[in-house]
Tab-separated table of C-alpha atoms in Angstrom:
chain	number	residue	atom	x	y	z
Y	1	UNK	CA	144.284	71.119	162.517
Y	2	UNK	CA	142.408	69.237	159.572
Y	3	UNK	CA	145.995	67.429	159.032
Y	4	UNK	CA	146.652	66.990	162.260
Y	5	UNK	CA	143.316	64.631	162.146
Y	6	UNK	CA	143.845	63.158	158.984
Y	7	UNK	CA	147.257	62.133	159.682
Y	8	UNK	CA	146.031	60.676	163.131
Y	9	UNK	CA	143.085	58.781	161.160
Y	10	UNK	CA	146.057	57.393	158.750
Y	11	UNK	CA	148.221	56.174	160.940
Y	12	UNK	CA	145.574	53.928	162.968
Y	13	UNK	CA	144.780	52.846	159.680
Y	14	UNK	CA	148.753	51.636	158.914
Y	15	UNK	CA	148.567	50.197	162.005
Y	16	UNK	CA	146.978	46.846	161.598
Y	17	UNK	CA	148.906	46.581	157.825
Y	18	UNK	CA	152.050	46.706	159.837
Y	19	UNK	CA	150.604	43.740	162.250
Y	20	UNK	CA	149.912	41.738	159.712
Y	21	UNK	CA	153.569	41.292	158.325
Y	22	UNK	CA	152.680	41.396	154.617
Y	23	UNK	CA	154.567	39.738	152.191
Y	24	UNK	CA	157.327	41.558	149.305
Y	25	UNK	CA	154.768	43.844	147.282
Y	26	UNK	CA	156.443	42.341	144.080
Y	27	UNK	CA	154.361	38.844	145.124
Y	28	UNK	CA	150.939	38.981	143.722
Y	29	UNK	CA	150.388	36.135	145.920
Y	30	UNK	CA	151.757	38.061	148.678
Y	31	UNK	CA	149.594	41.106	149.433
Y	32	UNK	CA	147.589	39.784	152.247
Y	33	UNK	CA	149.540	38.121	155.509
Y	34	UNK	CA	153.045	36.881	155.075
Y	35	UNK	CA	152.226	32.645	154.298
Y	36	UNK	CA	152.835	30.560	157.061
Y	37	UNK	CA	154.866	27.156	156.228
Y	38	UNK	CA	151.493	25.363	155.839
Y	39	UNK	CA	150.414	27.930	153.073
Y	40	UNK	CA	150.804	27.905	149.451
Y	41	UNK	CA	153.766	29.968	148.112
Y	42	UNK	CA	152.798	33.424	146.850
Y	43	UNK	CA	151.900	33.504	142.878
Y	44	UNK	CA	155.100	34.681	140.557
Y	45	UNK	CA	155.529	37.975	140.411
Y	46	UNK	CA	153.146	40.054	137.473
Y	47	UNK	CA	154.504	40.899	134.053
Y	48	UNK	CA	156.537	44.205	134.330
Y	49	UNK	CA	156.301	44.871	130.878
Y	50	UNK	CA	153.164	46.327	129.556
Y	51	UNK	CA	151.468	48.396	129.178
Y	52	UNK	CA	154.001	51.411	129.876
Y	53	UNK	CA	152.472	55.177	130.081
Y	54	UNK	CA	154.505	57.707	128.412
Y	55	UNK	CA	155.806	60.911	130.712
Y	56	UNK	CA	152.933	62.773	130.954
Y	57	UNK	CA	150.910	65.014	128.832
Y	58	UNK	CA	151.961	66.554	125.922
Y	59	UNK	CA	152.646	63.110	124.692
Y	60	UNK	CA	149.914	61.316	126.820
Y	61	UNK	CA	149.543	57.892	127.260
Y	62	UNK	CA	150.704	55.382	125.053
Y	63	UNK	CA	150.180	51.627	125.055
Y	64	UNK	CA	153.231	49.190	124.095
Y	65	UNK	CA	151.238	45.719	124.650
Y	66	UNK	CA	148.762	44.335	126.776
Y	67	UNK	CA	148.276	41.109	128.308
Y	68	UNK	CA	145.305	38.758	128.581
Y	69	UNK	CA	144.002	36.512	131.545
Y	70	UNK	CA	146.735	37.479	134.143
Y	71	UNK	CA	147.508	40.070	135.787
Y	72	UNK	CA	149.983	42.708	134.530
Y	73	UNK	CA	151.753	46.020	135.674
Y	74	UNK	CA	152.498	49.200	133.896
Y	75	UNK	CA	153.820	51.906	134.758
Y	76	UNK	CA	153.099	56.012	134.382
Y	77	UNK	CA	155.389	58.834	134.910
Y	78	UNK	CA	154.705	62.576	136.165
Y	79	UNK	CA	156.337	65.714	137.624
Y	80	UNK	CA	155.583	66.266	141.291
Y	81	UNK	CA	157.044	68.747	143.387
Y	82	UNK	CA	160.257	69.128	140.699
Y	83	UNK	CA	160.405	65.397	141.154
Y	84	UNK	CA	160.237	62.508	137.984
Y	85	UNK	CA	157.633	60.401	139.924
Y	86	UNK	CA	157.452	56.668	138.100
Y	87	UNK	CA	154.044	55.260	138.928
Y	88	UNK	CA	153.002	51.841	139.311
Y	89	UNK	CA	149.774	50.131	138.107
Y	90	UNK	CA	148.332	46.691	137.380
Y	91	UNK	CA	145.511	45.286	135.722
Y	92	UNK	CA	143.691	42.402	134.629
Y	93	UNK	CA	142.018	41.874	131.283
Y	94	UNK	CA	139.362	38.325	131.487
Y	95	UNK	CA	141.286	35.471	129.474
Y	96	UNK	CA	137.528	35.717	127.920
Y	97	UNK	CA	138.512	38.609	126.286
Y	98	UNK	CA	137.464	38.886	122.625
Y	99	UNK	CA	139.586	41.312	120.245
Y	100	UNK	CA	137.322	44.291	119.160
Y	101	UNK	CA	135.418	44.188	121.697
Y	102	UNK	CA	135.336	46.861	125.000
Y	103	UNK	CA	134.715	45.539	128.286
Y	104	UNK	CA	133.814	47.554	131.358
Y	105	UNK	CA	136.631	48.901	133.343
Y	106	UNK	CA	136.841	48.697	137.485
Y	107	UNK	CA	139.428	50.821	139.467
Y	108	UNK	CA	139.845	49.334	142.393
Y	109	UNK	CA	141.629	52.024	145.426
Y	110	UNK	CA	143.394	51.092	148.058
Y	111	UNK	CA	143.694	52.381	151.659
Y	112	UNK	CA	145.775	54.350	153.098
Y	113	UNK	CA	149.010	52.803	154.185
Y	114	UNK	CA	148.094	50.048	152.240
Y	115	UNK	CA	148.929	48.989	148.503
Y	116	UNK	CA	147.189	47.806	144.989
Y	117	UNK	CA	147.648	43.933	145.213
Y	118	UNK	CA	146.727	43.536	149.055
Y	119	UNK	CA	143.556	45.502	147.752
Y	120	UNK	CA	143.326	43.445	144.809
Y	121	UNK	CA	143.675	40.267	147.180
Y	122	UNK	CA	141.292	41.547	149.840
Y	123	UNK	CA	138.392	42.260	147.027
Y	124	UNK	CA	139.724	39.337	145.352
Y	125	UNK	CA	138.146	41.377	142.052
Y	126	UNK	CA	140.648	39.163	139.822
Y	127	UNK	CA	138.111	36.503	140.294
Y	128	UNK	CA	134.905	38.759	139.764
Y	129	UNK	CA	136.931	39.880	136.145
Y	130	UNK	CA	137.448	36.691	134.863
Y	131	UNK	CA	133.587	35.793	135.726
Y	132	UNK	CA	131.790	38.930	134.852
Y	133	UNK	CA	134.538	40.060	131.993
Y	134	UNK	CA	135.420	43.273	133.557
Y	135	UNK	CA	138.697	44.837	133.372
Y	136	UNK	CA	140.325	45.604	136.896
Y	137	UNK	CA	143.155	48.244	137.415
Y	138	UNK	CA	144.337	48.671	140.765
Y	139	UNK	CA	146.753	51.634	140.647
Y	140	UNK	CA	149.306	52.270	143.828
Y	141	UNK	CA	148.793	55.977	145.506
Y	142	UNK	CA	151.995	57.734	146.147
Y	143	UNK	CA	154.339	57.356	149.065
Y	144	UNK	CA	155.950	60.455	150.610
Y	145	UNK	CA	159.409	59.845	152.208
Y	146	UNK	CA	161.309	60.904	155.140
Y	147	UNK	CA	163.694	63.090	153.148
Y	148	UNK	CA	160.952	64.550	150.940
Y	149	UNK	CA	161.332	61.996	147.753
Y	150	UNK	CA	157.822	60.961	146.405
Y	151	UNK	CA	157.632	57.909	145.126
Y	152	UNK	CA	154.565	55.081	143.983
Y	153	UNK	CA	156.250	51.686	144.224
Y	154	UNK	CA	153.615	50.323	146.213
Y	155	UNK	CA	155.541	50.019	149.267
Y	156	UNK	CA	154.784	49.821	152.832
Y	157	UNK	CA	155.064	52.872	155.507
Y	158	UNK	CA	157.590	50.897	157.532
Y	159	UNK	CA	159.466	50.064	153.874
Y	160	UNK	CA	159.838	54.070	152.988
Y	161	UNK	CA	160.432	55.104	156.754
Y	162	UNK	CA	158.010	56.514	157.844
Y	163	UNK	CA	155.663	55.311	160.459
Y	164	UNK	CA	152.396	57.629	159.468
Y	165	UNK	CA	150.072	56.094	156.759
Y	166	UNK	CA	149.357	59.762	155.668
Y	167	UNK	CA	152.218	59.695	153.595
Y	168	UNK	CA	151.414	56.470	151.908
Y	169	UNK	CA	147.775	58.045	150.410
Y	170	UNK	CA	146.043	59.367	147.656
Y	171	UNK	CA	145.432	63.514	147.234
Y	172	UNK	CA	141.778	62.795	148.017
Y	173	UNK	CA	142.021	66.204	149.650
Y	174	UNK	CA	143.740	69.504	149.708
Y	175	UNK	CA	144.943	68.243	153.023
Y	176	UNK	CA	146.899	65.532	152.442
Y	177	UNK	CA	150.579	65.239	151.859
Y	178	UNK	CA	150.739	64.392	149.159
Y	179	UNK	CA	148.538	66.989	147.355
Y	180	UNK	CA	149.932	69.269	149.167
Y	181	UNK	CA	153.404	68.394	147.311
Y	182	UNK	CA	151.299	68.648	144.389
Y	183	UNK	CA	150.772	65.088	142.987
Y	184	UNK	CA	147.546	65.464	141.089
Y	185	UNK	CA	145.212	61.456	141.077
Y	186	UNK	CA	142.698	62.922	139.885
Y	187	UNK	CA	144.608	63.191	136.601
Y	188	UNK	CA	146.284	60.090	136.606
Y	189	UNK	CA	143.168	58.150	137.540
Y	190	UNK	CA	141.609	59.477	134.118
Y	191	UNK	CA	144.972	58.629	132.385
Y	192	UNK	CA	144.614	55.012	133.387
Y	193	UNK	CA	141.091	55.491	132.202
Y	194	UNK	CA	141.899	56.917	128.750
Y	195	UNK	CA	145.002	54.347	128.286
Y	196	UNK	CA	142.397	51.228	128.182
Y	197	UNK	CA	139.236	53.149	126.665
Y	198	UNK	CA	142.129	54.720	123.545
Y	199	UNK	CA	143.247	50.945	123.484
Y	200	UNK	CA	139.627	49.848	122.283
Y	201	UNK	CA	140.345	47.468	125.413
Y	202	UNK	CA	137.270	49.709	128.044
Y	203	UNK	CA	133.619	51.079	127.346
Y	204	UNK	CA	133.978	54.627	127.942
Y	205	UNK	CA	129.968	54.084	129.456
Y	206	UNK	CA	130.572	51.551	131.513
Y	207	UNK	CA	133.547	52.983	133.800
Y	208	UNK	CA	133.806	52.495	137.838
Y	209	UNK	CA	135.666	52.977	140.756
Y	210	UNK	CA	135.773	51.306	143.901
Y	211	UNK	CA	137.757	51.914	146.911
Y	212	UNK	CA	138.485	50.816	150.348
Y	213	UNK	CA	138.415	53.666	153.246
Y	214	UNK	CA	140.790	56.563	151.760
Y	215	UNK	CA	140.655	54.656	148.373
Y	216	UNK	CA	136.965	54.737	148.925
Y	217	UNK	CA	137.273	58.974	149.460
Y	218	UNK	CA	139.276	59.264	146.260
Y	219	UNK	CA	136.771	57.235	143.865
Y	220	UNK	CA	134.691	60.029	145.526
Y	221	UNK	CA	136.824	62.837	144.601
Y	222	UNK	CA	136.894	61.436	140.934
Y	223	UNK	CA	133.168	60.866	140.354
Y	224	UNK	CA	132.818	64.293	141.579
Y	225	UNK	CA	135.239	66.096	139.365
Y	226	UNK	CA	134.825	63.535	136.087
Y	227	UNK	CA	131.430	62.469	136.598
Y	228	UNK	CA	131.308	62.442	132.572
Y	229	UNK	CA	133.694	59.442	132.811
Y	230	UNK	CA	132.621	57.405	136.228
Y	231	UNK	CA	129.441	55.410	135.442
Y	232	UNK	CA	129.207	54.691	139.223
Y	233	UNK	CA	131.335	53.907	142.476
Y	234	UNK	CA	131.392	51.181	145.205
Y	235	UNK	CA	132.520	52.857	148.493
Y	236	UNK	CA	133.581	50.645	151.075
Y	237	UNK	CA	134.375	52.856	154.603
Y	238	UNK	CA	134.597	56.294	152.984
Y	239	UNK	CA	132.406	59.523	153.229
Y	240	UNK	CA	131.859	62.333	151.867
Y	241	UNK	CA	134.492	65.107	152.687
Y	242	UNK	CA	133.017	68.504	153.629
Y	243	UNK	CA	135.377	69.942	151.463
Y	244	UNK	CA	133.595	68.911	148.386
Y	245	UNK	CA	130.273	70.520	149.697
Y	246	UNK	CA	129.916	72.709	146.933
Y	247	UNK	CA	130.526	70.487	144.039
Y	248	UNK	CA	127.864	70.775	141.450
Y	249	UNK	CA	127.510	67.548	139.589
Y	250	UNK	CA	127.000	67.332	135.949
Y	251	UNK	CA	125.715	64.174	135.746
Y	252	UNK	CA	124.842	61.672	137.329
Y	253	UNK	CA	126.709	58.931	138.748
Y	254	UNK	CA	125.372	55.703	140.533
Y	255	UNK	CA	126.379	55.504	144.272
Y	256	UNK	CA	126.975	52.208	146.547
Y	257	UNK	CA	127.996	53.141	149.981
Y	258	UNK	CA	129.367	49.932	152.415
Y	259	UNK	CA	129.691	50.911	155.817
Y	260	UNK	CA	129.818	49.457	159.033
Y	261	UNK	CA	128.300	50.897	162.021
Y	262	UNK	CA	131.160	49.937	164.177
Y	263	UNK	CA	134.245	51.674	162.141
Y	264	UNK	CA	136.195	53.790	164.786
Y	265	UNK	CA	138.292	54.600	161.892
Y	266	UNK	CA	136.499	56.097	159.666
Y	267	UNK	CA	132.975	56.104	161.988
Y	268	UNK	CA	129.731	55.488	160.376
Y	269	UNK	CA	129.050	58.974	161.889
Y	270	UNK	CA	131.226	61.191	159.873
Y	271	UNK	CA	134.617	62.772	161.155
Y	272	UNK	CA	134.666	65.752	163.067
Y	273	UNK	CA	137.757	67.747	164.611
Y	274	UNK	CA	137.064	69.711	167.809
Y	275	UNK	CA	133.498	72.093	166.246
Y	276	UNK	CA	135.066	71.290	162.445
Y	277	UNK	CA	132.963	68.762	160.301
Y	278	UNK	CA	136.113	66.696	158.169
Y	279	UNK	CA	133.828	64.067	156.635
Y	280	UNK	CA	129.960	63.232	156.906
Y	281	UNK	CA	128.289	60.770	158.333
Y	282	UNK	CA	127.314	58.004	155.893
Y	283	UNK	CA	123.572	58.907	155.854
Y	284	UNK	CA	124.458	62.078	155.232
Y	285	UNK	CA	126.614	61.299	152.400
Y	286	UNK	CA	124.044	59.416	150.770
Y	287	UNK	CA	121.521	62.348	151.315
Y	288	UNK	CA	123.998	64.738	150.029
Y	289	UNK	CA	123.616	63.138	146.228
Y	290	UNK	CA	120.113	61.987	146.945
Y	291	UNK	CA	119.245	65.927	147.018
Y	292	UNK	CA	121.955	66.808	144.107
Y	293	UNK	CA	120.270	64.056	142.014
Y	294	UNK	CA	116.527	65.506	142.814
Y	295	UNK	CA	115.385	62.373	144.830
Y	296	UNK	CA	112.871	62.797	147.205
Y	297	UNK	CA	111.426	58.899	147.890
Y	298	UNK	CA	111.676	56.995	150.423
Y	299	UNK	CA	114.374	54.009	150.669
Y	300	UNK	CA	113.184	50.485	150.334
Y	301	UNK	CA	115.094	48.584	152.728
Y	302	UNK	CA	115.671	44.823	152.601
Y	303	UNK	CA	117.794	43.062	155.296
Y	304	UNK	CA	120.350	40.679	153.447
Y	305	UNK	CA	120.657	36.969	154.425
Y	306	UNK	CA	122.213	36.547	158.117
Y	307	UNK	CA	124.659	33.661	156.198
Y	308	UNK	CA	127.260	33.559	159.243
Y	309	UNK	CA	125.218	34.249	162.757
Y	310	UNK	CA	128.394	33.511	164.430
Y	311	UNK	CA	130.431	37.391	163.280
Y	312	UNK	CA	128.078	39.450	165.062
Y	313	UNK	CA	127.280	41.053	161.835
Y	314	UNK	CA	123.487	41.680	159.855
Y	315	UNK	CA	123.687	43.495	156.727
Y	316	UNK	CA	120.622	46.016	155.481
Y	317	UNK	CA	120.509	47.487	151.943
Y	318	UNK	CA	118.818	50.588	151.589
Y	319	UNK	CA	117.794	51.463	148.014
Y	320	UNK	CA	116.747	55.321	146.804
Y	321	UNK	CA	115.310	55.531	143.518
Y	322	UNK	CA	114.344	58.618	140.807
Y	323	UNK	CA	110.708	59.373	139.782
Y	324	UNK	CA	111.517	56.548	136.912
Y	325	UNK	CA	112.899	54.151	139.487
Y	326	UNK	CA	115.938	53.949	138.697
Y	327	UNK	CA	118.159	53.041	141.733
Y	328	UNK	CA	120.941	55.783	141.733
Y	329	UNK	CA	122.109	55.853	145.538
Y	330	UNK	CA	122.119	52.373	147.207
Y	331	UNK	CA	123.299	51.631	150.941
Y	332	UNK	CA	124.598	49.006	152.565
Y	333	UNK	CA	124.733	49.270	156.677
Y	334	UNK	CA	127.087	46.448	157.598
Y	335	UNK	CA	125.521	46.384	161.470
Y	336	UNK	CA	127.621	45.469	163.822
Y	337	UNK	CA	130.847	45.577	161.141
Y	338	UNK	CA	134.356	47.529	161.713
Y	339	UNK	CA	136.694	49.052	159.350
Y	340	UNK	CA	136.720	46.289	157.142
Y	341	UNK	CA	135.707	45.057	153.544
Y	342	UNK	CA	132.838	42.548	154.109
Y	343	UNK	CA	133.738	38.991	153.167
Y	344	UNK	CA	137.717	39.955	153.052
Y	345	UNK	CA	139.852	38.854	155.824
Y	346	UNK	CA	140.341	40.028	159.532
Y	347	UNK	CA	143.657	41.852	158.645
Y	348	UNK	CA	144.198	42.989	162.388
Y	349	UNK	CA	142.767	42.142	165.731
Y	350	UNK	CA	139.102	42.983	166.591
Y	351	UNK	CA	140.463	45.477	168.930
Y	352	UNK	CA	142.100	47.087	165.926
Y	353	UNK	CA	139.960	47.396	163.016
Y	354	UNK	CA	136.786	45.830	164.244
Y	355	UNK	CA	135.234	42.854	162.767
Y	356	UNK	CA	134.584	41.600	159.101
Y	357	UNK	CA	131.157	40.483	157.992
Y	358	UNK	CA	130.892	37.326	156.567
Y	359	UNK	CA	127.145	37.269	155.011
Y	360	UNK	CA	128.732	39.002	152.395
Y	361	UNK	CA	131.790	40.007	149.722
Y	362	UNK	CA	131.568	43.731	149.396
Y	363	UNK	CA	133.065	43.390	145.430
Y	364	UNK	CA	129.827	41.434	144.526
Y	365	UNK	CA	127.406	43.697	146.054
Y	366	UNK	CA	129.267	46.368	144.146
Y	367	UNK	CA	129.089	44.783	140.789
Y	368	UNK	CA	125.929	44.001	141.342
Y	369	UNK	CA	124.502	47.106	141.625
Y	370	UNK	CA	126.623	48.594	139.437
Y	371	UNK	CA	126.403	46.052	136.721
Y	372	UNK	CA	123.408	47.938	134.715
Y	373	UNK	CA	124.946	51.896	135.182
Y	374	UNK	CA	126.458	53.308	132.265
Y	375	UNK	CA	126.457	56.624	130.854
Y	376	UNK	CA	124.316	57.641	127.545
């Protein structure tokens, strides 16, 4: 019944991808909205080159070259389900870059149905890299076909043939197809993290993840089950999955939740099939930590500038801090907002995902807050 609801979730979330006739996924300029004449033409294509990850694990990952100021893809391979599964990846390294030196790294999820560069073009954290000098890498989940090959080539549900988004998605849960073929992210997410830490290229302490709706449960998943590596996450539409109830955290990890309070996707609310509880509600995802990090105080709560009165939108962050007041949970109630990532673009009708705020870009609130975590 659980998949049932998950796949029924998924597929309103491929829904609005498919309306927006996105570009060739090999177009980095191409991830959002197929260019209309009057557009620019999409950005060439990313280096295919490096850095390449070796199969997987007894060899581990190995780097063959990296490059600087543009954005790059690699490549990883695995064994799912009997299956050689070649993985896709890209990432940016700041042209500021200095040799010797170890930046901090960003993952940056995408949603379900969707695909790394439309994520990377609706966060638009490229630009936030070469600013701040962070490292982004935007891996693609897996896609499962019609005739049972997996594959992670960053393509489309309509492109593999199948019309469900649940089969374009991460294994952010026993229940989804994908982890239920056995394709393992949690493992490949720390790969990617290990390839650019080993490189001398990342600062193991300053590591994050940020995700958009089922990207946003799988930077979850991983800060749960490696908090020793996640410094903190940005969670844009994503909960907490009932499922991971019991996890004990070893340490802590800093926690910025983005939601809006209209999302009929993945509601404000939590998820709930028939009497089951699927996901919680946002609140309740942020008290869930708030009582696994020991925090008792009550929020301080600033309402952000109302910058664009015309979307309907007001944005109020909501920040919980420990007994040396330290902000570890921080939310951000996006009133009024839909399944969207504040200050991206309005990828579907209204109707369809809701509406985007515009009084703010959900990557910069993020890094932010994020900014000053690292681990000890």
């Amino acid at each position: 019944m659980k998949k049932g609801f998950l796949m029924l979730a998924a597929a309103l979330l491929a829904l609005p991808l498919m309306l927006s006739g996105c570009a060739p996924q090999d177009s980095i300029g191409g991830e959002t909205p197929a260019p209309s004449p009057e557009q620019e033409p999409s950005a060439p294509a990313p280096e295919s080159t490096a850095p390449v990850l070796s199969p997987p694990p007894p060899e581990g990952p190995r780097v063959e070259a990296f490059s600087i100021g543009r954005l790059a893809r690699g490549e990883a391979s695995y064994q799912y389900a009997g299956q050689q599964v070649t993985r896709r990846f890209y990432y940016y390294i700041p042209s500021t870059y200095v040799e010797g030196t170890a930046l901090p790294l960003m993952l940056s999820l995408h949603g379900s149905g969707s695909n790394a560069t439309m994520q990377l073009s609706e966060s638009r954290w490229t630009d936030y890299a070469e600013e701040e000098g962070i490292i982004i890498v935007a891996p693609e989940s897996t896609a499962l076909h019609a005739n049972g090959k997996i594959s992670s080539e960053g393509k489309l549900p309509y492109e593999i043939g199948q019309s469900d988004a649940s089969y374009v998605r991460w294994a952010a849960v026993s229940s989804d197809p994908c982890a239920m073929e056995g394709v393992d992210d949690v493992q490949y997410l720390s790969d990617l993290i290990d390839l650019f830490v080993d490189g001398g290229y990342a600062d193991p302490c300053r590591v994050y993840a940020s995700g958009l709706s089922h990207g946003a449960f799988m930077s979850l998943r991983l800060a749960l089950e490696h908090p020793e590596k996640i410094a903190g996450i940005g969670v844009v539409a994503g909960l907490l999955c009932a499922e991971l109830d019991e996890v004990a955290l070893s340490e802590q990890v800093k926690v910025v939740l983005i939601h809006g309070t209209q999302d009929t996707i993945v509601p404000f609310g939590g998820m709930t099939y028939g009497e089951t509880v699927w996901a919680h509600s946002s609140d309740e995802t942020a008290a869930w930590f708030l009582k696994q990090y020991g925090i008792e105080s009550e929020p301080v709560i600033s309402p952000l500038p109302d910058t664009d009165p015309e979307d309907g939108t007001t944005i109020t962050r909501r920040a919980y801090a420990d007994e040396n007041g330290a902000e570890q949970v921080v939310q951000y109630v996006v009133e009024g907002g839909g399944h969207t990532w504040p200050g991206g673009t309005q990828y579907a009708p209204v109707s369809v995902c809701g509406v985007v705020s515009r009084d703010a870009q959900a990557s910069e609130l993020i890094w932010s807050e994020l900014k000053t975590a690292a681990k000890q």
